CSV table of C-alpha atoms in Angstrom, one decimal:
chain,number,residue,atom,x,y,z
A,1,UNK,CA,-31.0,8.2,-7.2
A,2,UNK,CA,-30.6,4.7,-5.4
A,3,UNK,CA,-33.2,2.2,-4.4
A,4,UNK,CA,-33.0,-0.7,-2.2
A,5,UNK,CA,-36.1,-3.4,-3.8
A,6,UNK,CA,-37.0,-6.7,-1.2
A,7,UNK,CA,-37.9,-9.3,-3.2
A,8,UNK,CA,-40.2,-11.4,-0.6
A,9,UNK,CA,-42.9,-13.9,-0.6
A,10,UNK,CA,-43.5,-15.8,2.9
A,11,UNK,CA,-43.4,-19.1,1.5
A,12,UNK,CA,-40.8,-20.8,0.2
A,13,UNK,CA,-39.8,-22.5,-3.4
A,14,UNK,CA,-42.1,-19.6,-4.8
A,15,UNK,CA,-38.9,-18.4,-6.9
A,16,UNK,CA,-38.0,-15.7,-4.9
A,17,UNK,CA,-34.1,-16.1,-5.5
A,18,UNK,CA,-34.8,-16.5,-9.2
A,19,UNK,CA,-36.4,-13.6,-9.4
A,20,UNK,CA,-33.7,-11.5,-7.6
A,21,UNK,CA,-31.2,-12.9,-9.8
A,22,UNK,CA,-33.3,-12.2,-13.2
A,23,UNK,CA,-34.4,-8.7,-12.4
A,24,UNK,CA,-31.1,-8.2,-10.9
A,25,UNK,CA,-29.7,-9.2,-14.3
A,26,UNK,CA,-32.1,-7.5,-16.4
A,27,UNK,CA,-31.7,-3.7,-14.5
A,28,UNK,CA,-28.1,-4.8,-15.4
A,29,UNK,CA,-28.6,-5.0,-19.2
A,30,UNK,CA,-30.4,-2.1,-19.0
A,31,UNK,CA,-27.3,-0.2,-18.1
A,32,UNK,CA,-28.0,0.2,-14.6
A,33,UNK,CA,-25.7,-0.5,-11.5
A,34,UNK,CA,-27.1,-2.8,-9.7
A,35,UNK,CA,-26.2,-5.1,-6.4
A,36,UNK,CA,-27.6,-8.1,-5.4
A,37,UNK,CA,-27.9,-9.0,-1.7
A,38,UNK,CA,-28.6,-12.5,-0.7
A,39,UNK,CA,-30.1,-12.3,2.8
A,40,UNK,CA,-30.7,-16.2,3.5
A,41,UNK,CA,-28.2,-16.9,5.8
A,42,UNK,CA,-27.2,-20.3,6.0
A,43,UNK,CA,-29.1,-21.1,3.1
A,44,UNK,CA,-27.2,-19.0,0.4
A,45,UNK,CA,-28.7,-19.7,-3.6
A,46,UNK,CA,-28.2,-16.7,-5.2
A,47,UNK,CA,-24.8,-17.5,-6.0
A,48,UNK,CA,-25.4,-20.6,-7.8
A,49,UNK,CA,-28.4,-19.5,-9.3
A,50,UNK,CA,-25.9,-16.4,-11.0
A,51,UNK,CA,-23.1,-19.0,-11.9
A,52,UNK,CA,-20.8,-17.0,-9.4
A,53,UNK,CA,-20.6,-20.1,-6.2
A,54,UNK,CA,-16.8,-20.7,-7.3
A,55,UNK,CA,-15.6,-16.8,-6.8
A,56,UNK,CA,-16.7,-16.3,-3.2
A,57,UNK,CA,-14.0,-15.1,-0.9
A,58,UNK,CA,-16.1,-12.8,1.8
A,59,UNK,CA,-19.6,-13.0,2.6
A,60,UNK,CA,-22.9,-10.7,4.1
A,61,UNK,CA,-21.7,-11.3,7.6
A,62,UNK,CA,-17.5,-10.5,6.6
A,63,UNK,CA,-18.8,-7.1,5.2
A,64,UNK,CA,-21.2,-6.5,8.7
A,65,UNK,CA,-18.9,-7.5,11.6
A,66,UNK,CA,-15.9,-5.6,9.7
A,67,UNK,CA,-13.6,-8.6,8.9
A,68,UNK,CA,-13.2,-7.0,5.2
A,69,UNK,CA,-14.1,-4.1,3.5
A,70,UNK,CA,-17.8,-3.8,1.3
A,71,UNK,CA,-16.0,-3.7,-2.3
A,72,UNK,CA,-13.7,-7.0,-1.0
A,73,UNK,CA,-17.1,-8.8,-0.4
A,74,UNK,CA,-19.2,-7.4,-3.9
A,75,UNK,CA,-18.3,-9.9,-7.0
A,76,UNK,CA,-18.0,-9.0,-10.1
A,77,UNK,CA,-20.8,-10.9,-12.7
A,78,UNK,CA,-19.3,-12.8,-15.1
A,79,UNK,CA,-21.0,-11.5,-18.3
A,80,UNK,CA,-22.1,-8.0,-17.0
A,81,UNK,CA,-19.8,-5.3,-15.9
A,82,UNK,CA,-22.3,-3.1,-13.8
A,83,UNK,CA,-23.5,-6.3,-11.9
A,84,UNK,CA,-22.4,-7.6,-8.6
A,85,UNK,CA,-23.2,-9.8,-5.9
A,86,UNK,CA,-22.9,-9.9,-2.5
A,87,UNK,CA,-23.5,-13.3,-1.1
A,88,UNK,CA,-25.0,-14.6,2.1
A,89,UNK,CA,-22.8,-16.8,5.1
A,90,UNK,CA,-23.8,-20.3,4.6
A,91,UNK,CA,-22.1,-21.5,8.0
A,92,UNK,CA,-23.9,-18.8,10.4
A,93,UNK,CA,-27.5,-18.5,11.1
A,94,UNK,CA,-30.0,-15.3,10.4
A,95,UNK,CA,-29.2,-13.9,13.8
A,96,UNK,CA,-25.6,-13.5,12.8
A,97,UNK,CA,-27.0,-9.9,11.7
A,98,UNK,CA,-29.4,-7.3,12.6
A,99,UNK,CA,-31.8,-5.2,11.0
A,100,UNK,CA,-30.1,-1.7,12.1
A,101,UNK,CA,-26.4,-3.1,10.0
A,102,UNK,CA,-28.4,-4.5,7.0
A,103,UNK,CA,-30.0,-0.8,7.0
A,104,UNK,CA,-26.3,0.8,7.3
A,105,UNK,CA,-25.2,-1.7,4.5
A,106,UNK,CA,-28.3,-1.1,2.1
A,107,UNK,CA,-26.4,2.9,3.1
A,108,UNK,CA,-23.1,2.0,2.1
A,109,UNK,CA,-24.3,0.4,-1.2
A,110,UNK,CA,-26.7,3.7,-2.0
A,111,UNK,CA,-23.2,5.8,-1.4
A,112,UNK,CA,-21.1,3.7,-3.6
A,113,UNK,CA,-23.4,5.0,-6.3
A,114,UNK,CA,-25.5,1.2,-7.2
A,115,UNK,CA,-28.8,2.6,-9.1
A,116,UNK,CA,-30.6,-0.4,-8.0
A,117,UNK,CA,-29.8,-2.8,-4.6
A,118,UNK,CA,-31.7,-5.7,-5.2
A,119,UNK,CA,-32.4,-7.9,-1.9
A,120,UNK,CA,-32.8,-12.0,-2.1
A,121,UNK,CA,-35.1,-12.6,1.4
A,122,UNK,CA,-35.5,-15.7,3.0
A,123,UNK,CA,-38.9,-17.5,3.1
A,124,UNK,CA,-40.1,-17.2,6.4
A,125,UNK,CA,-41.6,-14.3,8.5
A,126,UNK,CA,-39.1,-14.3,11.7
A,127,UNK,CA,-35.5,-12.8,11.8
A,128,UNK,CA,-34.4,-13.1,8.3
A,129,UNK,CA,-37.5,-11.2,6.8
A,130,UNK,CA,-37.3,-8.4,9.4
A,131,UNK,CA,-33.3,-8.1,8.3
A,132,UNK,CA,-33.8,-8.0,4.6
A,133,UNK,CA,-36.8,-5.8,4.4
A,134,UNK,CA,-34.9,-3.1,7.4
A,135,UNK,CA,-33.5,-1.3,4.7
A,136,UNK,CA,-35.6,-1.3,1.7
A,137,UNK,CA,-37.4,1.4,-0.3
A,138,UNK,CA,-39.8,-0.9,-1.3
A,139,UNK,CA,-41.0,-4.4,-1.7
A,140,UNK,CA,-41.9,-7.0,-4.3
A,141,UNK,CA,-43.5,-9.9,-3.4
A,142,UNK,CA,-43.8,-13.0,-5.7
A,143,UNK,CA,-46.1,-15.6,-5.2
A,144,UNK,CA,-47.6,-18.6,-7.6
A,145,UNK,CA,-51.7,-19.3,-8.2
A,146,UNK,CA,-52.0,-21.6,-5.5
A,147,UNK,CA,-53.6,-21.2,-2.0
A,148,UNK,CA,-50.6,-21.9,0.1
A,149,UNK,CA,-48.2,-19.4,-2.0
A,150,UNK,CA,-51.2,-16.9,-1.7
A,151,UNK,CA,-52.3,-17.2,1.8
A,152,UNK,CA,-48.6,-16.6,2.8
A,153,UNK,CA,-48.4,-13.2,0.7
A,154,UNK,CA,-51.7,-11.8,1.8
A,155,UNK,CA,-49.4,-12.4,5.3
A,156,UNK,CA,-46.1,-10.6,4.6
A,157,UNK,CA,-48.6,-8.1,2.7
A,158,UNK,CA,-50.0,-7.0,6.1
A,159,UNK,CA,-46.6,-7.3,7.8
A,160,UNK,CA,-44.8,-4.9,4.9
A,161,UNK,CA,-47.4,-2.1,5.5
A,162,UNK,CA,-47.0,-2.4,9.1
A,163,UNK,CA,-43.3,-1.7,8.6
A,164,UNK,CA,-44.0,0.9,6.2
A,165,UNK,CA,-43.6,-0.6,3.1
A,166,UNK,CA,-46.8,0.4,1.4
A,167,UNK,CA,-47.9,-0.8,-1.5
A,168,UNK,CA,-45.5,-3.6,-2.7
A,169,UNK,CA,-46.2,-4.8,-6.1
A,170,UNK,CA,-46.8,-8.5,-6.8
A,171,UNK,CA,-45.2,-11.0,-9.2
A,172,UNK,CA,-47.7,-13.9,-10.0
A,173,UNK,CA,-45.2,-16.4,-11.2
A,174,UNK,CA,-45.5,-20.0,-12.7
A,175,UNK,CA,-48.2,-19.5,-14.6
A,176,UNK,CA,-49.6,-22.4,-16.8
A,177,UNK,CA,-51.4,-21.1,-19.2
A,178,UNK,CA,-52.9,-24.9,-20.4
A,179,UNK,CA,-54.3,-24.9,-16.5
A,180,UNK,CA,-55.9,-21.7,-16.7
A,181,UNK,CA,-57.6,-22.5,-19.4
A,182,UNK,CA,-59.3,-25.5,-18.1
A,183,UNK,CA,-60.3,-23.4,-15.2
A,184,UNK,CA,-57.7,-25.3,-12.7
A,185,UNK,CA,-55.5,-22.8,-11.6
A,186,UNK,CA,-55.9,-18.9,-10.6
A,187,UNK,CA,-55.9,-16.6,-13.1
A,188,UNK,CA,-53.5,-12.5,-12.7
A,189,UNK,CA,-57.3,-11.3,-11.8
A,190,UNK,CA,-57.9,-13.5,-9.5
A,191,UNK,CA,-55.2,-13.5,-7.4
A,192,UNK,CA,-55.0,-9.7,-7.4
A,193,UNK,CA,-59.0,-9.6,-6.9
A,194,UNK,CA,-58.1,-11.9,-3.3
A,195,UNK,CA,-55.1,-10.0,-2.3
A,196,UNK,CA,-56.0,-6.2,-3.7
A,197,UNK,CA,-52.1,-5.4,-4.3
A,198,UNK,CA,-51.1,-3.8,-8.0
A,199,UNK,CA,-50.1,-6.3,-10.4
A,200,UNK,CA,-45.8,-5.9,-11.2
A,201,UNK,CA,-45.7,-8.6,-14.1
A,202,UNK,CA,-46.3,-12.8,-14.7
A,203,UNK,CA,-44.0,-15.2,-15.2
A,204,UNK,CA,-45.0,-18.5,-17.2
A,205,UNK,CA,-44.0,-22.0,-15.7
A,206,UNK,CA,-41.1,-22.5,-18.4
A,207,UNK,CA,-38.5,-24.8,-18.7
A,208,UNK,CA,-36.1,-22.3,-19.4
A,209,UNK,CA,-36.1,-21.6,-15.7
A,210,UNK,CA,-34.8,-24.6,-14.8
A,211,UNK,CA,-32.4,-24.7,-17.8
A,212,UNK,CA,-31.4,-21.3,-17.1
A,213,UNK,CA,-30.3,-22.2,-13.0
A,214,UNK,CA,-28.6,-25.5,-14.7
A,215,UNK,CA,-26.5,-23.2,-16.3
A,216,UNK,CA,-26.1,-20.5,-13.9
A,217,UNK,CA,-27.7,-17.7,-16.1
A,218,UNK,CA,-30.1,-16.1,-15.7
A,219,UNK,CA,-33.2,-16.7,-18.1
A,220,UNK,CA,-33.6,-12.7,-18.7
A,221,UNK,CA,-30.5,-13.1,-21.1
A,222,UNK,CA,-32.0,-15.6,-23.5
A,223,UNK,CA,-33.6,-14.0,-25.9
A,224,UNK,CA,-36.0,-17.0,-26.9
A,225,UNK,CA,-37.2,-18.0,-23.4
A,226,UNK,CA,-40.9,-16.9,-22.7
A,227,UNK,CA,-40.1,-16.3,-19.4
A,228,UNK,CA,-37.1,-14.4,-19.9
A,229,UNK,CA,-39.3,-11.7,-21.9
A,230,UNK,CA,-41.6,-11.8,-18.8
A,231,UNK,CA,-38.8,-10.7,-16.7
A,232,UNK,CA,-37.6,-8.3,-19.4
A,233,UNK,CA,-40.9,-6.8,-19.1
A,234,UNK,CA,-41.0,-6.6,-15.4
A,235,UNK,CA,-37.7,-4.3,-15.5
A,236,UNK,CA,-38.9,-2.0,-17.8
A,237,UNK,CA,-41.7,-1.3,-15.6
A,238,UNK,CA,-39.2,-1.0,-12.6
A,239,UNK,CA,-37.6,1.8,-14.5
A,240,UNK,CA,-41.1,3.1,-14.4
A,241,UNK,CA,-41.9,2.3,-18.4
A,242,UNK,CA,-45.9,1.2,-19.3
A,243,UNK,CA,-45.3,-2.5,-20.8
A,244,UNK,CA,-48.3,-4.2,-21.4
A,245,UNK,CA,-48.7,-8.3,-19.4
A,246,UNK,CA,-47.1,-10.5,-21.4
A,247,UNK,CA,-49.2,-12.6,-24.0
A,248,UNK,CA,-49.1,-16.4,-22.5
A,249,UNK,CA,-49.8,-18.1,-25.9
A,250,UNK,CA,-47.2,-16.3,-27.5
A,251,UNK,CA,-44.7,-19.2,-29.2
A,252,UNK,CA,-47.4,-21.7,-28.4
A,253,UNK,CA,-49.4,-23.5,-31.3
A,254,UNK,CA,-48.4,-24.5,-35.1
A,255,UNK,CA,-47.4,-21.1,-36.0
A,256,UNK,CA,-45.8,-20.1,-32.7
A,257,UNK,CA,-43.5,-23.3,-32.8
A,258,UNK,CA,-42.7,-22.1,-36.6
A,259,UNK,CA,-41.7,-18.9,-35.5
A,260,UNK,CA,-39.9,-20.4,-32.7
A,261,UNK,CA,-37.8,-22.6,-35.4
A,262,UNK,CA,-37.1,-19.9,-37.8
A,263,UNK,CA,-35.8,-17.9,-34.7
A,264,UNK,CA,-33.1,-20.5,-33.7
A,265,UNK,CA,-31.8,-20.9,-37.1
A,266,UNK,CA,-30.8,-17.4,-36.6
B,1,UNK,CA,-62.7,-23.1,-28.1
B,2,UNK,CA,-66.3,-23.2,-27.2
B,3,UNK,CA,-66.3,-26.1,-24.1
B,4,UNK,CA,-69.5,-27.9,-24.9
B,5,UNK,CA,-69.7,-29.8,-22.1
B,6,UNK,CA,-68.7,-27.6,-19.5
B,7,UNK,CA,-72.1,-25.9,-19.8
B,8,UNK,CA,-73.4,-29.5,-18.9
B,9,UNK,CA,-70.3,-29.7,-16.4
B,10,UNK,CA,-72.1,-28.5,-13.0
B,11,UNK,CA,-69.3,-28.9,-10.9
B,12,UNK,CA,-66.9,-25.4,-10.6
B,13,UNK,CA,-63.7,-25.4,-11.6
B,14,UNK,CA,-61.1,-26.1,-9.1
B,15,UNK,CA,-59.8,-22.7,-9.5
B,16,UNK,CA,-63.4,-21.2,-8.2
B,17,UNK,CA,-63.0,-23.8,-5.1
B,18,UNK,CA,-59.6,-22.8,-4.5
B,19,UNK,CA,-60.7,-18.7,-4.5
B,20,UNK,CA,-63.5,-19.1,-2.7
B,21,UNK,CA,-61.4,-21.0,0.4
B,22,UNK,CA,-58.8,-18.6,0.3
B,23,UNK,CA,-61.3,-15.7,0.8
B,24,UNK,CA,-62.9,-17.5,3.8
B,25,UNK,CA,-59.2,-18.4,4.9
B,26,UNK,CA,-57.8,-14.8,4.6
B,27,UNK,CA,-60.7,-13.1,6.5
B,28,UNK,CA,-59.7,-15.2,9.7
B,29,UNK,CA,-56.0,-14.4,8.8
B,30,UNK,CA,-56.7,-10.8,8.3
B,31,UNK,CA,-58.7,-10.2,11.6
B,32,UNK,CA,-56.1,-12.7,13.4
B,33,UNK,CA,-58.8,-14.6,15.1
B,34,UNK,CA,-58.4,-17.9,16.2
B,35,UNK,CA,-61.4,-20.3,15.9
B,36,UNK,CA,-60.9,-20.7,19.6
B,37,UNK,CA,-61.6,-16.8,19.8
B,38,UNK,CA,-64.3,-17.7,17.7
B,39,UNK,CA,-65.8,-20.5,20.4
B,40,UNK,CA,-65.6,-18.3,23.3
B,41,UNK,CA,-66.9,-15.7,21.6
B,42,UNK,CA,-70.0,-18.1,21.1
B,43,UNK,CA,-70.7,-19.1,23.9
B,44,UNK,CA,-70.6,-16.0,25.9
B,45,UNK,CA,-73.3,-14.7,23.5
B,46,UNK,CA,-75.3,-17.8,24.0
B,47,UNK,CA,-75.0,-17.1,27.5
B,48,UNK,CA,-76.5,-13.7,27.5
B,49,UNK,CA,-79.0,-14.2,25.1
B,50,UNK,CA,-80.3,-17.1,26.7
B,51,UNK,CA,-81.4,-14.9,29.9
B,52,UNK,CA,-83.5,-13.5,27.9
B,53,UNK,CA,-85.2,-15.8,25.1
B,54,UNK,CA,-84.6,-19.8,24.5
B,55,UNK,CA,-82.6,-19.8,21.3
B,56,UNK,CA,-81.8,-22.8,19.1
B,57,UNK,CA,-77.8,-23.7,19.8
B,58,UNK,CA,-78.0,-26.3,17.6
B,59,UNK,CA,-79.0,-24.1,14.5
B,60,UNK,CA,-76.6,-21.3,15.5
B,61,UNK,CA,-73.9,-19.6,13.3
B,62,UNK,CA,-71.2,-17.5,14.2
B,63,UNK,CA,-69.0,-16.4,11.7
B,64,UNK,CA,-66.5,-13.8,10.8
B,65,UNK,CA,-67.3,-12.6,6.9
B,66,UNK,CA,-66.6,-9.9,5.1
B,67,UNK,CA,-68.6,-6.7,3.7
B,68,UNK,CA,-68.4,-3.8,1.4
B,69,UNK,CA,-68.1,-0.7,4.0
B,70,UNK,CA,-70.4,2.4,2.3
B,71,UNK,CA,-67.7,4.6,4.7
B,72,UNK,CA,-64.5,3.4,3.2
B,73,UNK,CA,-65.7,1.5,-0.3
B,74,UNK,CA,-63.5,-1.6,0.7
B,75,UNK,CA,-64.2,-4.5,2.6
B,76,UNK,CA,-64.5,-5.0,5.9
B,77,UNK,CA,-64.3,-7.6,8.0
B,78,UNK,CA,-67.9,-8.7,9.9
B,79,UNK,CA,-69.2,-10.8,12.5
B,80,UNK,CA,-71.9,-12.4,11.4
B,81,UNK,CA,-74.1,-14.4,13.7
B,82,UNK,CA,-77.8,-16.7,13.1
B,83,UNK,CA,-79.3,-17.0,16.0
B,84,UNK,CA,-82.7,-19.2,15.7
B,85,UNK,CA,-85.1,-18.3,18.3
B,86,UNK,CA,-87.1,-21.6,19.6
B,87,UNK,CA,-89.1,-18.8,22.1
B,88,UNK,CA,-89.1,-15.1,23.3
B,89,UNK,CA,-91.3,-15.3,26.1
B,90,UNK,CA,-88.1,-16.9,28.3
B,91,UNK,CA,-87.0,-13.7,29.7
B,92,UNK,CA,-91.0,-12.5,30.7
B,93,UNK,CA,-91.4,-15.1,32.6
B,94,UNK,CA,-89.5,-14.6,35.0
């Protein structure tokens, strides 16, 4: 069985592409077959964000208006075998494609036998969302504990389930757990309390994120990177597996950083 | 850690400022109504109840809240209006 996920969130620069390319990655390690879609046309990311930017021959739009064939246009991940990518056109614009041939792509993918179809959607609620969510099973939609990110998914919220997607799962991500505690940023229960959605999984505001897109891969595949065992997490529960939320503090105070130095010597 | 101070500390959090706007904010977005929507709305109702009693304008409230619906068990959104009456004979009058 195949399923086409839309990552989403409204907003921008909530870490929707970076949370494509980790759970893309991570149902990937997991032995899965999994392809990536990046819908932002014109403002393509997931490549670089995968490491892949210097392998891309055909794009999205190539695959759509025929100039090439689907398995042309899908690249290959460097480290794993099962994982590929299909990037976006950077020199077109989102109404380069329509909703009815991202729905015969999503199609195409599901009979080329991908487990998973994972889509990258741009920020924004106009042409480009109604293309990347046209042919997806279901949604996720990431946002961070502040009132812009929030007010924006409560909005795509409502649009999903008036496109049918019911009951997308949220992914409260940049969590700082030194804020929470001082009572200055949301808390898991109080954004789902505001937007009533089912919790997916939190991600911790970690450096490794931003080490991880330096490098090109993702933070799923490091092993000590708090955030990467969030996303971990997050894909076992995709492949329907009861994880419990990740523990913030973990690797945080005297023994924690002990721990963490024993680990690397490793 | 126990926070001492806090419990001196009457200001809230600005987490607690930050849900409380973003309920009030999402109850417009929800019911998509503008504050213009809103204004009409207000003074039509002025108009009509002013045939019948002279109300307070100045002390009015119109708002659009939510409440827990007893039907469904979720909330709802409401319109919630405080009207001051300055006199209810207005309408006997005439």
């Amino acid at each position: 069985m195949s399923e086409v996920i839309v990552i989403t969130s409204g907003k921008g620069g909530v870490g929707k592409t970076t949370t494509s390319a980790n759970l893309g990655t991570g149902l990937a390690m997991q032995g899965k077959k999994v392809a990536m879609i990046d819908a932002d046309i014109g403002l393509r990311n997931l490549d670089v964000i995968m490491g892949l930017e210097n392998r891309i021959v055909y794009d999205l739009i190539d695959v759509v208006e025929g100039n090439c064939r689907l398995k042309q246009a899908l690249i290959k991940d460097k480290k794993y075998e099962s994982l590929f990518l299909l990037p976006a056109a950077q020199t077109r614009d989102k109404d380069a494609v329509s909703p009815e041939q991202m729905q015969k792509l999503c199609e195409s993918l599901k009979e080329e036998g991908f487990d998973y179809i994972i889509i990258d959607c741009p920020a924004g609620i106009e042409q480009g969302f109604k293309n990347a969510i046209a042919g997806a099973d279901r949604a996720i939609v990431v946002t961070t504990p502040e009132v812009s990110a929030v007010r924006d998914a409560d909005r795509i919220i409502g649009m999903l389930e008036a496109n049918e997607l019911r009951n997308p799962k949220l992914i409260l991500n940049r969590i700082r757990i030194d804020m929470v505690k001082k009572g200055d940023m949301m808390t898991m229960e109080d954004v789902t309390d505001i937007l009533a959605v089912d919790i997916l999984g939190i991600v911790p505001d970690d450096e490794s994120i931003v080490i991880s897109s330096n490098r090109g891969e993702p933070a799923v595949t490091d092993d000590n990177a708090l955030a990467g065992k969030a996303y971990r997490n997050i894909v076992q529960r995709i492949l329907g597996e009861e994880v419990p939320l990740l523990n913030l503090e973990e690797g945080k105070g005297f023994f924690g950083k002990l721990k963490k130095i024993f680990q690397k010597g490793n | 850690m126990f926070d001492f101070w806090g419990v001196f500390n009457r200001k809230s959090s600005s987490k607690d400022v930050a849900k409380d706007r973003l309920k009030l904010v999402l109850v417009h977005d929800r019911v998509n109504c503008s504050t213009q929507v809103l204004e009409m709305l207000k003074t039509d109702i002025i108009r009509v109840i002013s045939n019948y009693m002279e109300i307070d304008e100045d002390g009015l409230d119109i708002n659009i809240t939510e409440t827990m619906s007893e039907e469904k068990g979720v909330n709802v959104p409401m319109l919630y209006a405080n009207i001051p009456i300055k006199s209810i004979h207005k309408g006997n009058k005439a």
